Amino acid sequence: EAIPRAREAGLTHLLHVDDDEIVYCHEGTPSLHAFLASHMAAEDLHMRNLEALAPPSAAGGDDTDPFASCYAFRHTPRDYCAYINGKSFGSVGVAGLAPAGPHHFCGGVGGGESVQVPVPPRVAVVLHYECCSFPRWRRKYAQ
């Protein structure tokens, strides 16, 4: 299990990201590190996600690198084609920490409500490059 292994390795946080997602830190990673360090007792540090808009050249071909070619993003969740619920860092030091699906963490002593802290978008967001070409979309949903 990842959480005990992370504790043994001395890590402070875990994050589940897929192969079509990256974390973007507008103010740089020191700002993210400071934010995470200042919220060690919160098990669910939640980032918004933004959805990449593929350039027209990506429509038919599969050789386009979406991380290099996408430069515009949807930022209004009602306009997204995929998920709208963001991703969370889990604070490994919180007793009882457990994943709550791929988007959140839960835990804490006493079984009460999870403590969720929103990560300001200026600190970090998840950029989601969902199926940035038709062949990739076909492969993903043909299974």
CSV table of C-alpha atoms in Angstrom, one decimal:
chain,number,residue,atom,x,y,z
A,1,GLU,CA,0.0,0.0,0.0
A,2,ALA,CA,1.3,3.4,-0.9
A,3,ILE,CA,0.5,5.3,2.3
A,4,PRO,CA,2.6,3.2,4.7
A,5,ARG,CA,5.4,3.1,2.1
A,6,ALA,CA,5.3,6.9,1.8
A,7,ARG,CA,5.5,7.3,5.6
A,8,GLU,CA,8.5,4.9,5.7
A,9,ALA,CA,10.2,6.9,3.0
A,10,GLY,CA,9.7,10.1,4.9
A,11,LEU,CA,7.3,11.7,2.4
A,12,THR,CA,4.8,14.3,3.6
A,13,HIS,CA,2.2,14.1,0.9
A,14,LEU,CA,0.7,11.8,-1.8
A,15,LEU,CA,-1.1,12.8,-5.0
A,16,HIS,CA,-2.8,10.6,-7.6
A,17,VAL,CA,-2.3,11.9,-11.1
A,18,ASP,CA,-3.0,10.0,-14.3
A,19,ASP,CA,-0.8,9.9,-17.4
A,20,ASP,CA,-2.8,12.7,-19.0
A,21,GLU,CA,-2.4,15.1,-16.1
A,22,ILE,CA,0.3,17.4,-14.7
A,23,VAL,CA,0.4,19.8,-11.7
A,24,TYR,CA,1.0,23.4,-12.7
A,25,CYS,CA,2.4,25.8,-10.1
A,26,HIS,CA,2.0,29.3,-11.4
A,27,GLU,CA,4.0,30.8,-8.5
A,28,GLY,CA,6.6,28.0,-8.7
A,29,THR,CA,7.1,24.9,-6.6
A,30,PRO,CA,8.4,26.7,-3.5
A,31,SER,CA,4.9,28.3,-3.1
A,32,LEU,CA,3.3,24.8,-3.3
A,33,HIS,CA,5.8,23.4,-0.8
A,34,ALA,CA,5.1,26.2,1.6
A,35,PHE,CA,1.3,25.8,1.2
A,36,LEU,CA,1.5,22.0,1.8
A,37,ALA,CA,3.8,22.5,4.9
A,38,SER,CA,1.4,25.0,6.4
A,39,HIS,CA,-1.6,22.5,6.2
A,40,MET,CA,-0.1,19.3,7.5
A,41,ALA,CA,-3.1,18.4,9.6
A,42,ALA,CA,-5.6,18.6,6.7
A,43,GLU,CA,-5.9,15.2,4.9
A,44,ASP,CA,-7.4,16.6,1.7
A,45,LEU,CA,-5.6,19.5,0.0
A,46,HIS,CA,-7.7,20.0,-3.1
A,47,MET,CA,-6.7,21.5,-6.4
A,48,ARG,CA,-9.0,22.6,-9.2
A,49,ASN,CA,-8.5,21.0,-12.6
A,50,LEU,CA,-8.4,22.8,-15.9
A,51,GLU,CA,-9.1,21.0,-19.2
A,52,ALA,CA,-6.8,21.3,-22.2
A,53,LEU,CA,-8.1,22.4,-25.5
A,54,ALA,CA,-6.3,20.4,-28.2
A,55,PRO,CA,-5.2,22.4,-31.3
A,56,PRO,CA,-7.0,21.7,-34.6
A,57,SER,CA,-3.8,19.9,-35.8
A,58,ALA,CA,-4.3,17.1,-33.2
A,59,ALA,CA,-7.8,16.1,-34.4
A,60,GLY,CA,-6.7,13.4,-36.9
A,61,GLY,CA,-3.2,12.5,-35.8
A,62,ASP,CA,-1.9,10.6,-32.8
A,63,ASP,CA,1.7,11.9,-33.0
A,64,THR,CA,0.9,15.2,-31.3
A,65,ASP,CA,2.4,15.7,-27.8
A,66,PRO,CA,-0.5,17.3,-25.9
A,67,PHE,CA,1.8,18.5,-23.2
A,68,ALA,CA,3.8,20.5,-25.8
A,69,SER,CA,1.0,21.5,-28.2
A,70,CYS,CA,-1.9,22.5,-25.9
A,71,TYR,CA,-1.7,26.1,-24.8
A,72,ALA,CA,-5.4,26.9,-24.0
A,73,PHE,CA,-7.5,25.5,-21.2
A,74,ARG,CA,-11.2,25.4,-20.3
A,75,HIS,CA,-11.6,26.9,-16.8
A,76,THR,CA,-15.4,26.8,-16.4
A,77,PRO,CA,-16.4,23.3,-15.1
A,78,ARG,CA,-19.8,23.3,-16.9
A,79,ASP,CA,-17.9,23.5,-20.2
A,80,TYR,CA,-15.6,20.5,-19.4
A,81,CYS,CA,-15.9,17.3,-21.4
A,82,ALA,CA,-14.4,15.1,-18.7
A,83,TYR,CA,-14.3,15.3,-14.9
A,84,ILE,CA,-14.8,18.6,-12.9
A,85,ASN,CA,-13.9,17.5,-9.4
A,86,GLY,CA,-10.1,18.3,-9.3
A,87,LYS,CA,-7.4,16.3,-7.5
A,88,SER,CA,-6.1,16.3,-3.9
A,89,PHE,CA,-2.9,15.9,-2.1
A,90,GLY,CA,-3.2,13.7,0.9
A,91,SER,CA,-1.1,14.6,4.1
A,92,VAL,CA,0.7,11.3,4.9
A,93,GLY,CA,1.1,12.3,8.6
A,94,VAL,CA,-2.7,12.3,9.2
A,95,ALA,CA,-3.7,9.1,11.1
A,96,GLY,CA,-6.1,7.0,9.2
A,97,LEU,CA,-5.4,8.6,5.9
A,98,ALA,CA,-7.0,6.7,3.0
A,99,PRO,CA,-7.7,7.4,-0.7
A,100,ALA,CA,-11.3,8.3,-1.4
A,101,GLY,CA,-11.2,7.4,-5.1
A,102,PRO,CA,-8.7,9.1,-7.4
A,103,HIS,CA,-9.8,12.6,-6.6
A,104,HIS,CA,-9.7,12.9,-2.8
A,105,PHE,CA,-8.3,11.6,0.5
A,106,CYS,CA,-10.1,11.0,3.8
A,107,GLY,CA,-9.2,9.9,7.2
A,108,GLY,CA,-8.5,11.3,10.6
A,109,VAL,CA,-9.1,10.0,14.1
A,110,GLY,CA,-12.7,9.6,15.2
A,111,GLY,CA,-14.3,9.1,11.9
A,112,GLY,CA,-15.5,12.7,11.6
A,113,GLU,CA,-15.8,14.8,8.6
A,114,SER,CA,-12.7,15.0,6.4
A,115,VAL,CA,-10.8,18.3,6.5
A,116,GLN,CA,-10.6,19.6,3.0
A,117,VAL,CA,-8.5,22.7,2.3
A,118,PRO,CA,-8.7,24.3,-1.2
A,119,VAL,CA,-5.4,24.9,-2.9
A,120,PRO,CA,-5.5,28.4,-4.3
A,121,PRO,CA,-5.2,28.3,-8.2
A,122,ARG,CA,-2.2,30.7,-8.0
A,123,VAL,CA,-0.4,28.0,-6.0
A,124,ALA,CA,-1.4,24.9,-8.0
A,125,VAL,CA,-3.9,23.4,-10.5
A,126,VAL,CA,-4.2,20.1,-12.3
A,127,LEU,CA,-3.9,20.5,-16.1
A,128,HIS,CA,-5.9,17.7,-17.6
A,129,TYR,CA,-5.1,16.7,-21.2
A,130,GLU,CA,-8.1,14.5,-21.8
A,131,CYS,CA,-8.0,12.5,-25.1
A,132,CYS,CA,-6.3,15.3,-27.0
A,133,SER,CA,-6.7,13.4,-30.3
A,134,PHE,CA,-9.4,11.3,-31.9
A,135,PRO,CA,-7.2,8.1,-32.0
A,136,ARG,CA,-6.4,8.5,-28.3
A,137,TRP,CA,-10.1,9.0,-27.5
A,138,ARG,CA,-11.0,5.9,-29.5
A,139,ARG,CA,-8.4,3.7,-27.8
A,140,LYS,CA,-9.5,4.9,-24.3
A,141,TYR,CA,-13.2,4.3,-24.8
A,142,ALA,CA,-13.1,1.2,-27.1
A,143,GLN,CA,-12.0,-1.0,-24.2
